[in-house]
Short mmCIF file of C-alpha atoms in Angstrom, two decimals:
data_model
loop_
_atom_site.label_atom_id
_atom_site.label_comp_id
_atom_site.label_asym_id
_atom_site.label_seq_id
_atom_site.Cartn_x
_atom_site.Cartn_y
_atom_site.Cartn_z
CA UNK G 1 17.46 -2.18 -132.36
CA UNK G 2 21.11 -1.08 -132.27
CA UNK G 3 20.42 1.37 -135.08
CA UNK G 4 17.49 2.88 -133.20
CA UNK G 5 19.55 3.14 -130.01
CA UNK G 6 22.42 4.86 -131.81
CA UNK G 7 19.99 7.24 -133.47
CA UNK G 8 18.42 8.09 -130.11
CA UNK G 9 21.83 8.71 -128.56
CA UNK G 10 22.82 10.87 -131.53
CA UNK G 11 19.63 12.95 -131.27
CA UNK G 12 20.11 13.38 -127.53
CA UNK G 13 23.71 14.48 -128.00
CA UNK G 14 22.71 16.98 -130.67
CA UNK G 15 19.94 18.36 -128.46
CA UNK G 16 22.36 18.90 -125.56
CA UNK G 17 25.00 20.41 -127.87
CA UNK G 18 22.53 22.88 -129.39
CA UNK G 19 21.25 23.77 -125.91
CA UNK G 20 24.75 24.60 -124.69
CA UNK G 21 25.39 26.61 -127.85
CA UNK G 22 22.10 28.46 -127.38
CA UNK G 23 22.92 29.38 -123.77
CA UNK G 24 26.36 30.61 -124.80
CA UNK G 25 25.02 32.71 -127.67
CA UNK G 26 21.88 33.95 -125.89
CA UNK G 27 23.38 37.34 -124.92
CA UNK G 28 24.43 37.79 -128.54
CA UNK G 29 20.89 37.05 -129.72
CA UNK G 30 19.55 39.70 -127.35
CA UNK G 31 21.98 42.27 -128.74
CA UNK G 32 21.15 41.37 -132.34
CA UNK G 33 17.37 41.34 -131.97
CA UNK G 34 17.01 44.37 -129.69
CA UNK G 35 17.36 46.82 -132.63
CA UNK G 36 14.60 44.96 -134.48
CA UNK G 37 12.13 45.45 -131.63
CA UNK G 38 13.22 49.08 -131.22
CA UNK G 39 12.71 49.60 -134.96
CA UNK G 40 9.28 47.99 -134.71
CA UNK G 41 8.35 50.37 -131.90
CA UNK G 42 9.70 53.34 -133.85
CA UNK G 43 7.75 52.46 -137.01
CA UNK G 44 4.51 51.98 -135.05
CA UNK G 45 4.95 55.48 -133.58
CA UNK G 46 6.02 57.04 -136.89
CA UNK G 47 2.87 55.83 -138.64
CA UNK G 48 0.80 57.99 -136.26
CA UNK G 49 2.36 61.02 -137.97
CA UNK G 50 3.07 59.83 -141.51
CA UNK G 51 0.32 57.25 -142.09
CA UNK G 52 -2.74 58.03 -139.95
CA UNK G 53 -4.80 55.97 -142.43
CA UNK G 54 -3.19 52.81 -141.05
CA UNK G 55 -4.57 51.04 -138.01
CA UNK G 56 -2.58 48.92 -135.54
CA UNK G 57 0.50 46.95 -136.46
CA UNK G 58 -0.29 43.25 -136.86
CA UNK G 59 0.82 41.39 -133.74
CA UNK G 60 3.84 39.09 -133.94
CA UNK G 61 2.01 35.74 -133.88
CA UNK G 62 -0.35 36.83 -136.64
CA UNK G 63 2.34 38.55 -138.72
CA UNK G 64 4.24 35.26 -139.07
CA UNK G 65 1.19 33.89 -140.91
CA UNK G 66 0.17 37.17 -142.56
CA UNK G 67 3.43 37.40 -144.54
CA UNK G 68 1.87 34.68 -146.69
CA UNK G 69 0.16 36.89 -149.27
CA UNK G 70 -3.56 35.97 -149.27
CA UNK G 71 -4.12 38.05 -152.42
CA UNK G 72 -1.66 36.25 -154.71
CA UNK G 73 -0.89 32.61 -153.89
CA UNK G 74 -2.00 31.92 -150.30
CA UNK G 75 -0.79 28.85 -148.45
CA UNK G 76 -2.60 29.46 -145.17
CA UNK G 77 -6.26 29.78 -146.09
CA UNK G 78 -8.56 27.81 -143.79
CA UNK G 79 -12.06 26.66 -144.63
CA UNK G 80 -14.74 25.55 -142.15
CA UNK G 81 -18.19 24.38 -143.19
CA UNK G 82 -21.54 24.00 -141.45
CA UNK G 83 -24.55 22.00 -142.60
CA UNK G 84 -27.99 23.43 -141.98
CA UNK G 85 -31.32 21.61 -142.12
CA UNK G 86 -33.79 23.46 -144.31
CA UNK G 87 -33.01 26.85 -145.80
CA UNK G 88 -31.47 30.12 -144.61
CA UNK G 89 -32.47 33.62 -145.62
CA UNK G 90 -29.05 34.93 -146.62
CA UNK G 91 -30.13 38.59 -146.47
CA UNK G 92 -31.32 38.19 -142.88
CA UNK G 93 -28.20 36.25 -141.91
CA UNK G 94 -26.01 38.91 -143.50
CA UNK G 95 -27.75 41.71 -141.59
CA UNK G 96 -27.48 39.82 -138.29
CA UNK G 97 -23.83 38.95 -138.87
CA UNK G 98 -23.06 42.58 -139.66
CA UNK G 99 -24.87 44.02 -136.64
CA UNK G 100 -24.03 41.36 -134.03
CA UNK G 101 -20.49 40.40 -135.01
CA UNK G 102 -18.82 42.91 -137.34
CA UNK G 103 -20.15 45.93 -135.43
CA UNK G 104 -19.81 44.31 -131.99
CA UNK G 105 -18.24 46.75 -129.52
CA UNK G 106 -15.80 46.15 -126.70
CA UNK G 107 -16.26 47.44 -123.16
CA UNK G 108 -14.34 50.55 -124.22
CA UNK G 109 -16.96 51.37 -126.86
CA UNK G 110 -14.69 50.50 -129.81
CA UNK G 111 -15.12 47.79 -132.43
CA UNK G 112 -14.20 44.47 -130.83
CA UNK G 113 -12.97 43.00 -134.13
CA UNK G 114 -12.16 45.79 -136.60
CA UNK G 115 -10.14 43.24 -138.61
CA UNK G 116 -13.40 42.10 -140.24
CA UNK G 117 -13.22 45.37 -142.22
CA UNK G 118 -9.44 45.56 -142.67
CA UNK G 119 -6.73 43.99 -144.80
CA UNK G 120 -2.95 43.48 -144.56
CA UNK G 121 -0.82 46.43 -145.65
CA UNK G 122 2.98 46.56 -145.63
CA UNK G 123 4.71 49.81 -144.73
CA UNK G 124 8.43 50.21 -144.03
CA UNK G 125 8.79 46.43 -143.91
CA UNK G 126 6.10 45.87 -141.27
CA UNK G 127 2.51 44.69 -141.65
CA UNK G 128 -0.38 46.88 -140.53
CA UNK G 129 -4.15 46.65 -140.64
CA UNK G 130 -5.71 49.03 -143.17
CA UNK G 131 -9.40 49.82 -143.53
CA UNK G 132 -11.20 48.77 -146.70
CA UNK G 133 -12.04 51.82 -148.82
CA UNK G 134 -15.64 50.75 -149.33
CA UNK G 135 -16.47 47.84 -147.07
CA UNK G 136 -19.39 45.84 -148.46
CA UNK G 137 -20.75 43.06 -146.29
CA UNK G 138 -22.67 41.76 -149.32
CA UNK G 139 -19.35 40.76 -150.89
CA UNK G 140 -18.13 38.95 -147.78
CA UNK G 141 -21.43 37.15 -147.07
CA UNK G 142 -22.93 35.83 -150.30
CA UNK G 143 -24.15 32.73 -152.19
CA UNK G 144 -21.40 30.60 -153.75
CA UNK G 145 -23.44 30.16 -156.94
CA UNK G 146 -25.68 32.72 -158.60
CA UNK G 147 -28.73 33.38 -156.37
CA UNK G 148 -31.21 32.10 -158.95
CA UNK G 149 -29.48 28.74 -159.45
CA UNK G 150 -31.51 25.56 -158.97
CA UNK G 151 -28.45 23.30 -159.01
CA UNK G 152 -28.31 20.40 -156.56
CA UNK G 153 -24.74 19.96 -155.29
CA UNK G 154 -23.34 16.57 -154.34
CA UNK G 155 -21.10 15.95 -151.34
CA UNK G 156 -18.22 15.15 -153.71
CA UNK G 157 -18.67 18.55 -155.35
CA UNK G 158 -18.65 20.23 -151.94
CA UNK G 159 -15.26 18.67 -151.15
CA UNK G 160 -13.89 19.97 -154.46
CA UNK G 161 -15.27 23.44 -153.71
CA UNK G 162 -13.53 23.38 -150.32
CA UNK G 163 -10.23 22.36 -151.93
CA UNK G 164 -10.56 25.16 -154.49
CA UNK G 165 -11.35 27.77 -151.85
CA UNK G 166 -8.37 26.69 -149.75
CA UNK G 167 -5.91 27.73 -152.45
CA UNK G 168 -7.87 30.58 -154.09
CA UNK G 169 -6.62 34.12 -153.39
CA UNK G 170 -8.84 36.73 -151.81
CA UNK G 171 -9.87 39.91 -153.60
CA UNK G 172 -7.23 42.64 -153.38
CA UNK G 173 -7.64 45.20 -150.61
CA UNK G 174 -10.39 43.31 -148.83
CA UNK G 175 -10.41 41.65 -145.43
CA UNK G 176 -9.37 38.00 -145.96
CA UNK G 177 -12.60 36.25 -144.96
CA UNK G 178 -15.93 35.32 -146.52
CA UNK G 179 -19.11 33.40 -145.70
CA UNK G 180 -20.37 31.46 -148.73
CA UNK G 181 -23.64 29.54 -148.97
CA UNK G 182 -24.29 26.46 -151.09
CA UNK G 183 -27.99 25.49 -151.13
CA UNK G 184 -29.46 22.11 -151.96
CA UNK G 185 -26.56 19.84 -151.09
CA UNK G 186 -27.22 16.09 -151.18
CA UNK G 187 -25.87 15.15 -147.78
CA UNK G 188 -25.82 11.53 -146.60
CA UNK G 189 -28.66 10.55 -148.97
CA UNK G 190 -31.20 12.51 -146.89
CA UNK G 191 -33.10 15.69 -147.69
CA UNK G 192 -30.89 18.33 -149.35
CA UNK G 193 -29.21 20.67 -146.87
CA UNK G 194 -27.65 24.09 -147.03
CA UNK G 195 -23.87 24.20 -146.58
CA UNK G 196 -22.31 27.38 -145.16
CA UNK G 197 -18.60 27.75 -145.95
CA UNK G 198 -16.55 30.11 -143.80
CA UNK G 199 -13.20 30.85 -145.43
CA UNK G 200 -10.52 32.97 -143.78
CA UNK G 201 -6.78 33.52 -143.83
CA UNK G 202 -4.86 32.23 -140.83
CA UNK G 203 -3.27 35.64 -140.28
CA UNK G 204 -6.72 36.91 -139.28
CA UNK G 205 -7.25 34.44 -136.45
CA UNK G 206 -6.67 30.93 -135.12
CA UNK G 207 -9.04 27.97 -135.05
CA UNK G 208 -10.18 28.57 -131.47
CA UNK G 209 -11.38 32.08 -132.35
CA UNK G 210 -13.32 30.65 -135.29
CA UNK G 211 -14.76 27.91 -133.06
CA UNK G 212 -16.04 30.58 -130.68
CA UNK G 213 -17.37 32.66 -133.59
CA UNK G 214 -19.28 29.86 -135.30
CA UNK G 215 -20.55 27.99 -132.24
CA UNK G 216 -21.24 30.83 -129.85
CA UNK G 217 -21.90 33.88 -132.01
CA UNK G 218 -23.48 32.27 -135.08
CA UNK G 219 -25.12 29.09 -133.73
CA UNK G 220 -25.83 30.33 -130.19
CA UNK G 221 -24.11 27.38 -128.50
CA UNK G 222 -22.62 28.15 -125.08
CA UNK G 223 -18.85 27.72 -124.88
CA UNK G 224 -19.49 26.06 -121.53
CA UNK G 225 -20.72 22.99 -123.40
CA UNK G 226 -17.36 22.64 -125.17
CA UNK G 227 -14.74 20.30 -123.74
CA UNK G 228 -12.14 22.31 -121.83
CA UNK G 229 -8.49 21.36 -121.19
CA UNK G 230 -7.81 20.05 -117.71
CA UNK G 231 -5.77 22.26 -115.42
CA UNK G 232 -3.35 20.32 -113.25
CA UNK G 233 -2.47 22.06 -110.01
CA UNK G 234 1.17 22.05 -108.93
CA UNK G 235 2.57 22.10 -105.44
CA UNK G 236 4.54 25.11 -104.28
CA UNK G 237 7.73 23.01 -104.34
CA UNK G 238 7.04 21.99 -107.94
CA UNK G 239 6.36 25.58 -109.02
CA UNK G 240 9.63 26.78 -107.48
CA UNK G 241 11.49 23.91 -109.15
CA UNK G 242 9.97 24.74 -112.53
CA UNK G 243 10.91 28.39 -112.11
CA UNK G 244 14.55 27.56 -111.31
CA UNK G 245 14.97 25.02 -114.11
CA UNK G 246 13.07 26.98 -116.77
CA UNK G 247 16.13 28.91 -118.11
CA UNK G 248 17.78 25.55 -118.86
CA UNK G 249 14.86 23.26 -119.69
CA UNK G 250 13.15 25.70 -122.06
CA UNK G 251 16.08 25.96 -124.53
CA UNK G 252 16.75 22.22 -124.16
CA UNK G 253 13.15 21.30 -125.03
CA UNK G 254 13.18 23.76 -127.93
CA UNK G 255 16.45 22.42 -129.35
CA UNK G 256 15.28 18.84 -128.81
CA UNK G 257 12.13 19.61 -130.79
CA UNK G 258 14.19 21.01 -133.67
CA UNK G 259 16.44 17.95 -133.76
CA UNK G 260 13.60 15.42 -133.65
CA UNK G 261 11.59 17.38 -136.23
CA UNK G 262 14.24 16.58 -138.85
CA UNK G 263 13.31 12.93 -139.11
CA UNK G 264 14.00 11.07 -142.33
CA UNK G 265 11.57 8.47 -143.59
CA UNK G 266 9.44 7.61 -146.60
CA UNK G 267 6.70 9.96 -145.40
CA UNK G 268 9.13 12.91 -145.48
CA UNK G 269 10.98 12.15 -148.70
CA UNK G 270 10.33 15.64 -150.06
CA UNK G 271 11.75 18.59 -148.12
CA UNK G 272 9.33 21.23 -146.88
CA UNK G 273 10.82 23.91 -149.11
CA UNK G 274 10.10 21.78 -152.20
CA UNK G 275 6.42 21.22 -151.37
CA UNK G 276 3.87 22.99 -153.55
CA UNK G 277 1.80 23.80 -150.45
CA UNK G 278 2.07 23.14 -146.69
CA UNK G 279 -0.92 20.76 -146.60
CA UNK G 280 -3.63 19.17 -148.70
CA UNK G 281 -7.13 17.80 -148.15
CA UNK G 282 -8.38 14.24 -148.10
CA UNK G 283 -11.94 13.35 -147.11
CA UNK G 284 -13.09 10.04 -145.69
CA UNK G 285 -16.61 8.93 -144.94
CA UNK G 286 -18.16 10.67 -141.94
CA UNK G 287 -17.29 9.15 -138.58
CA UNK G 288 -20.08 9.69 -136.01
CA UNK G 289 -19.03 11.43 -132.80
CA UNK G 290 -20.90 8.77 -130.83
CA UNK G 291 -18.61 6.11 -132.29
CA UNK G 292 -15.49 8.02 -131.21
CA UNK G 293 -16.94 8.44 -127.71
CA UNK G 294 -17.69 4.71 -127.53
CA UNK G 295 -14.08 3.85 -128.44
CA UNK G 296 -12.85 6.43 -125.92
CA UNK G 297 -14.90 4.89 -123.12
CA UNK G 298 -13.99 1.33 -124.10
CA UNK G 299 -10.25 1.99 -123.85
CA UNK G 300 -10.45 4.64 -121.09
CA UNK G 301 -8.57 7.25 -123.11
CA UNK G 302 -9.30 10.81 -124.23
CA UNK G 303 -11.33 11.82 -127.26
CA UNK G 304 -8.21 13.41 -128.76
CA UNK G 305 -6.26 10.17 -128.34
CA UNK G 306 -8.83 8.29 -130.42
CA UNK G 307 -8.73 10.91 -133.19
CA UNK G 308 -4.92 11.01 -133.32
CA UNK G 309 -4.77 7.20 -133.31
CA UNK G 310 -7.18 7.12 -136.26
CA UNK G 311 -5.04 9.62 -138.18
CA UNK G 312 -1.85 7.69 -137.40
CA UNK G 313 -3.53 4.45 -138.42
CA UNK G 314 -4.65 6.00 -141.70
CA UNK G 315 -1.12 7.18 -142.47
CA UNK G 316 0.28 3.74 -141.65
CA UNK G 317 -2.27 2.00 -143.87
CA UNK G 318 -1.59 4.39 -146.76
CA UNK G 319 2.18 3.83 -146.49
CA UNK G 320 1.76 0.04 -146.49
CA UNK G 321 -0.53 0.21 -149.53
CA UNK G 322 2.09 2.27 -151.37
CA UNK G 323 4.87 -0.13 -150.43
CA UNK G 324 6.62 2.39 -148.18
CA UNK G 325 8.55 1.49 -145.06
CA UNK G 326 6.64 2.42 -141.92
CA UNK G 327 8.96 4.17 -139.41
CA UNK G 328 8.71 3.78 -135.66
CA UNK G 329 8.14 7.52 -135.19
CA UNK G 330 7.01 10.40 -137.39
CA UNK G 331 7.37 14.00 -136.25
CA UNK G 332 4.19 16.07 -136.37
CA UNK G 333 3.20 19.52 -135.20
CA UNK G 334 0.01 20.08 -133.21
CA UNK G 335 -1.08 23.70 -132.61
CA UNK G 336 -2.32 24.23 -129.06
CA UNK G 337 -4.09 27.41 -127.86
CA UNK G 338 -2.36 29.22 -125.02
CA UNK G 339 -4.19 29.79 -121.71
CA UNK G 340 -6.26 32.94 -121.45
CA UNK G 341 -7.38 33.08 -125.08
CA UNK G 342 -9.05 36.47 -125.71
CA UNK G 343 -12.61 36.71 -127.01
CA UNK G 344 -11.39 38.73 -130.00
CA UNK G 345 -10.28 37.36 -133.37
CA UNK G 346 -6.65 36.57 -132.60
CA UNK G 347 -3.86 34.07 -133.15
CA UNK G 348 -3.11 32.98 -129.59
CA UNK G 349 -1.03 29.83 -130.10
#
């Protein structure tokens, strides 16, 4: 207990020290980073004259992920899969996807998501969107196997396909996304189903945009049926207090997060820079949503709390089985969408 207390005091002291240092050096940071933003603005204006073939500069949140080259050795590919009863006419789906989603227009009469036809292009050190020379929707929406195959795919093979797709590079000079179809998958020992795999690079969009795309645009499910985060109203006094303390609490919380993220335990024996990839896949048996809801209601907690508890319990069990010491705390990052998420394909985290 004494060790834990001393560690907590040490972390708190470091957090406060880094906060004070941050506040002292903040004006210096502004001076150092101002030229970068001015340069960014200058390059975006210069491309209008020198590179009219380039589209918009990739926004900051997306550019952080887009610097991971999806055409060589990507680390931030994401893969989502849907199971469909019966069969799907891929040609009809492709035509509908092209007309209703890729060619969807905004209120201004422009393409709502031109990124579906664009790829990352670096110019003068900054990333831009560049149009594909010959965009072919048949390449982006296609069968995973040859169309004439009669192969029946097992669920175990599907998981291996997903793992392979997660680390496979995209074709050069193409938009980093694709819809792949695997017919005749043996799913839960019932009639074979079709599995639709949607693979995309994280620089293209975040998970919430993909959720909206697949549920609302592809499956026709209203976003109103999706669980929404609760908005807690604050009193006027609380809002004023938050506004006054923000310049101090924001850097403190940020520095505290950095300090606590550097935890040392058997789960984090290998440093992030030495990892072959930022994450890996492991598949368990399917857990019915009804079961999670039943546990949620039984303990009067949120759905998310049950899921996170299950993940934490799985990590604990795995560490015990491997003879590793289970720490009291393990730092973990959870991406959370910001309020006011746009309807476009964006990273809004």
